[in-house]
Coordinates of C-alpha atoms in Angstrom, one line a residue:
R1 CA -36.0 -40.2 -0.3
Q2 CA -33.7 -38.7 2.2
C3 CA -34.4 -36.6 5.3
R4 CA -32.2 -35.3 8.1
R5 CA -34.0 -36.4 11.2
C6 CA -34.1 -39.6 13.1
D7 CA -34.1 -41.2 16.5
S8 CA -30.5 -42.3 17.2
S9 CA -31.6 -44.8 19.8
R10 CA -33.0 -47.0 17.1
R11 CA -29.6 -47.8 15.5
S12 CA -28.6 -51.4 15.3
K13 CA -27.0 -53.3 12.4
P14 CA -23.8 -51.6 11.1
I15 CA -23.1 -50.9 7.4
P16 CA -19.6 -50.9 6.0
T17 CA -18.3 -47.4 5.0
H18 CA -15.0 -46.0 3.7
T19 CA -13.1 -43.8 6.1
M20 CA -12.2 -40.4 4.8
S21 CA -8.5 -39.5 4.8
S22 CA -7.3 -36.9 7.3
F23 CA -7.7 -33.3 6.3
N24 CA -5.4 -30.5 7.4
S25 CA -7.2 -27.2 7.2
S26 CA -5.4 -25.3 9.9
V27 CA -4.9 -22.4 7.6
L28 CA -8.7 -21.9 7.4
G29 CA -9.3 -22.9 11.0
L30 CA -11.8 -25.6 9.9
A31 CA -12.0 -29.3 10.3
Q32 CA -13.3 -31.9 7.8
P33 CA -16.5 -33.6 8.9
L34 CA -15.9 -37.1 10.2
R35 CA -17.5 -40.0 8.2
T36 CA -19.3 -42.3 10.5
K37 CA -20.7 -45.8 10.0
G38 CA -24.4 -46.0 9.2
V39 CA -26.8 -48.7 10.4
I40 CA -29.9 -50.4 9.2
D41 CA -32.5 -50.5 12.0
E42 CA -35.1 -53.1 12.8
N43 CA -37.5 -51.4 10.3
N44 CA -35.0 -51.6 7.5
V45 CA -34.3 -47.8 7.6
Y46 CA -30.8 -46.6 7.0
V47 CA -29.7 -44.2 9.7
N48 CA -26.5 -42.1 10.0
N49 CA -25.1 -39.0 11.8
F50 CA -22.3 -36.6 10.9
S51 CA -20.8 -33.7 12.8
R52 CA -18.0 -31.1 12.5
A53 CA -15.3 -30.6 15.0
A54 CA -15.2 -27.3 17.0
R55 CA -18.7 -25.8 16.8
P56 CA -21.4 -28.2 18.0
L57 CA -23.1 -28.8 14.6
E58 CA -24.6 -32.1 13.6
S59 CA -27.2 -33.6 11.3
D60 CA -29.1 -36.9 11.4
V61 CA -29.8 -38.7 8.2
L62 CA -32.7 -41.1 7.6
I63 CA -33.2 -43.0 4.3
K64 CA -36.1 -45.3 3.5
N65 CA -37.6 -46.3 0.2
G66 CA -41.1 -44.9 -0.1
I67 CA -41.0 -42.9 3.1
L68 CA -43.1 -40.1 1.7
S69 CA -46.0 -42.5 1.5
E70 CA -45.6 -43.5 5.1
L71 CA -45.5 -40.2 6.9
K72 CA -48.5 -41.1 9.0
E73 CA -46.2 -43.7 10.6
Y74 CA -42.8 -41.9 10.4
G75 CA -43.8 -38.2 10.5
R76 CA -43.4 -37.8 14.3
E77 CA -39.9 -39.4 14.0
I78 CA -38.8 -37.2 11.2
I79 CA -40.0 -34.0 12.9
P80 CA -38.4 -33.6 16.4
A81 CA -40.7 -33.9 19.4
R82 CA -40.2 -30.2 20.3
C83 CA -42.0 -29.3 17.1
H84 CA -45.0 -31.6 17.5
D85 CA -47.3 -29.0 19.0
A86 CA -45.9 -26.0 17.0
S87 CA -46.8 -24.4 13.7
N88 CA -44.5 -26.0 11.0
Y89 CA -43.9 -24.9 7.4
L90 CA -43.2 -27.1 4.4
V91 CA -41.6 -25.2 1.5
T92 CA -41.6 -26.7 -1.9
D93 CA -41.4 -25.6 -5.6
S94 CA -44.3 -25.7 -8.0
I95 CA -43.1 -28.9 -9.7
C96 CA -42.7 -30.9 -6.5
D97 CA -46.0 -29.3 -5.4
E98 CA -47.8 -31.2 -8.2
L99 CA -45.9 -34.4 -7.6
Y100 CA -45.5 -34.8 -3.8
A101 CA -46.5 -31.9 -1.7
E102 CA -50.1 -32.6 -1.0
K103 CA -49.4 -36.2 -0.1
V104 CA -46.6 -35.0 2.2
V105 CA -48.6 -32.4 4.0
L106 CA -51.5 -34.8 4.4
G107 CA -49.1 -37.5 5.7
F108 CA -47.7 -35.1 8.3
R109 CA -51.2 -34.0 9.4
A110 CA -52.3 -37.6 9.7
A111 CA -49.4 -38.0 12.1
G112 CA -50.9 -35.3 14.2
L113 CA -48.6 -32.5 13.1
N114 CA -49.6 -28.9 12.2
V115 CA -48.0 -28.3 8.8
R116 CA -48.7 -25.5 6.3
K117 CA -47.4 -25.5 2.7
L118 CA -45.6 -22.7 0.9
V119 CA -44.7 -22.9 -2.8
V120 CA -41.7 -21.4 -4.5
P121 CA -42.3 -20.7 -8.3
V122 CA -40.4 -22.6 -11.0
M123 CA -39.3 -20.3 -13.8
T124 CA -37.6 -20.5 -17.1
D125 CA -33.8 -19.7 -16.9
K126 CA -31.6 -18.1 -19.6
S127 CA -31.1 -21.5 -21.3
G128 CA -34.8 -22.0 -21.7
E129 CA -35.0 -24.8 -19.1
T130 CA -37.4 -24.7 -16.2
S131 CA -35.6 -24.2 -13.0
T132 CA -36.1 -23.1 -9.4
E133 CA -32.7 -21.3 -9.5
P134 CA -34.2 -17.9 -10.6
S135 CA -36.4 -18.0 -7.4
K136 CA -33.3 -18.1 -5.1
T137 CA -33.7 -14.3 -4.6
R138 CA -34.2 -11.9 -1.8
E139 CA -37.7 -11.1 -3.2
V140 CA -38.9 -14.7 -2.9
F141 CA -37.2 -15.0 0.4
D142 CA -39.0 -11.9 1.8
Q143 CA -42.4 -13.2 0.6
L144 CA -41.8 -16.5 2.4
V145 CA -40.8 -14.7 5.6
D146 CA -43.9 -12.5 5.5
E147 CA -46.2 -15.5 5.0
I148 CA -44.5 -17.5 7.9
I149 CA -44.4 -14.6 10.3
G150 CA -48.0 -13.6 9.4
S151 CA -49.2 -17.2 10.1
G152 CA -47.3 -17.5 13.4
I153 CA -43.9 -19.0 14.4
N154 CA -42.0 -19.7 17.6
K155 CA -38.8 -21.3 18.7
N156 CA -40.3 -24.8 18.5
S157 CA -41.5 -24.5 14.9
C158 CA -39.8 -26.4 12.0
I159 CA -39.0 -25.4 8.5
I160 CA -39.3 -28.4 6.2
S161 CA -37.9 -28.3 2.6
L162 CA -39.4 -30.6 -0.1
G163 CA -37.4 -30.2 -3.3
G164 CA -33.9 -30.1 -4.7
G165 CA -30.9 -28.0 -3.7
V166 CA -32.4 -24.6 -4.4
V167 CA -35.4 -25.3 -2.1
N168 CA -33.0 -26.8 0.5
N169 CA -30.9 -23.6 0.4
I170 CA -33.9 -21.3 0.7
C171 CA -35.1 -23.2 3.7
G172 CA -31.7 -23.2 5.3
V173 CA -31.6 -19.4 5.1
L174 CA -35.2 -19.1 6.3
A175 CA -34.4 -21.2 9.4
A176 CA -31.2 -19.2 10.0
N177 CA -33.0 -15.9 9.9
L178 CA -36.5 -16.5 11.3
Y179 CA -35.8 -17.7 14.8
R180 CA -32.5 -18.7 16.5
G181 CA -32.4 -22.4 17.1
I182 CA -35.4 -23.2 14.9
T183 CA -35.5 -26.8 13.5
L184 CA -34.7 -27.5 9.9
V185 CA -35.6 -30.7 8.1
H186 CA -34.8 -31.5 4.5
L187 CA -36.9 -33.9 2.4
T188 CA -34.6 -33.7 -0.6
T189 CA -35.8 -34.9 -4.0
T190 CA -32.6 -34.7 -6.1
T191 CA -29.2 -36.3 -6.0
M192 CA -27.5 -32.9 -5.7
G193 CA -29.7 -32.0 -2.8
A194 CA -29.0 -35.4 -1.1
F195 CA -25.2 -35.1 -1.6
D196 CA -24.8 -31.4 -1.0
A197 CA -27.4 -28.9 0.0
A198 CA -29.3 -31.2 2.4
I199 CA -26.3 -32.4 4.4
D200 CA -24.2 -29.3 4.5
F201 CA -24.1 -26.6 7.1
K202 CA -23.6 -23.9 4.4
Q203 CA -26.8 -22.4 3.0
G204 CA -27.3 -19.2 1.0
I205 CA -29.5 -17.5 -1.6

């Protein structure tokens, strides 16, 4: 499992990485994110950080096998200290809800965090496959906003996504619109989410 929050002071043993080639994007006025070396800390957790030049945007990455079963121990590290006394919201889809969500919510609560669960429906797409993609709509977004605002939110709250790229995207838009500077944490459950939606600054529905 992968999430985007860690304590950078715990970094220790370096891991070899490949350096990305330089990227000239002056036409777009953008800069390619720099690839940094990750480390394995004393608890055998992989830790990394990436950022983009110009605007001060960055994300921490934490990877540990079985971390969803150890949230009582790691929950207060995954969720920033500023959020520990706030109302936090875990957004998941109905498939992940059956597989992980209750365990994750209970784990965070065992760590002393106030976390409430919201579920995005999984639907059948045009191909006949079950997917969360049809839920990436303004209507679903508005329902989530109403539930969160109705339950209470402030600048120290955290939006936590538990699911694949669609859930990651929905939560990114929630965090961007609900409160300026609110915290966003992804617990991504798919390869696409881990390599794209959960580690990118671009989110949309």
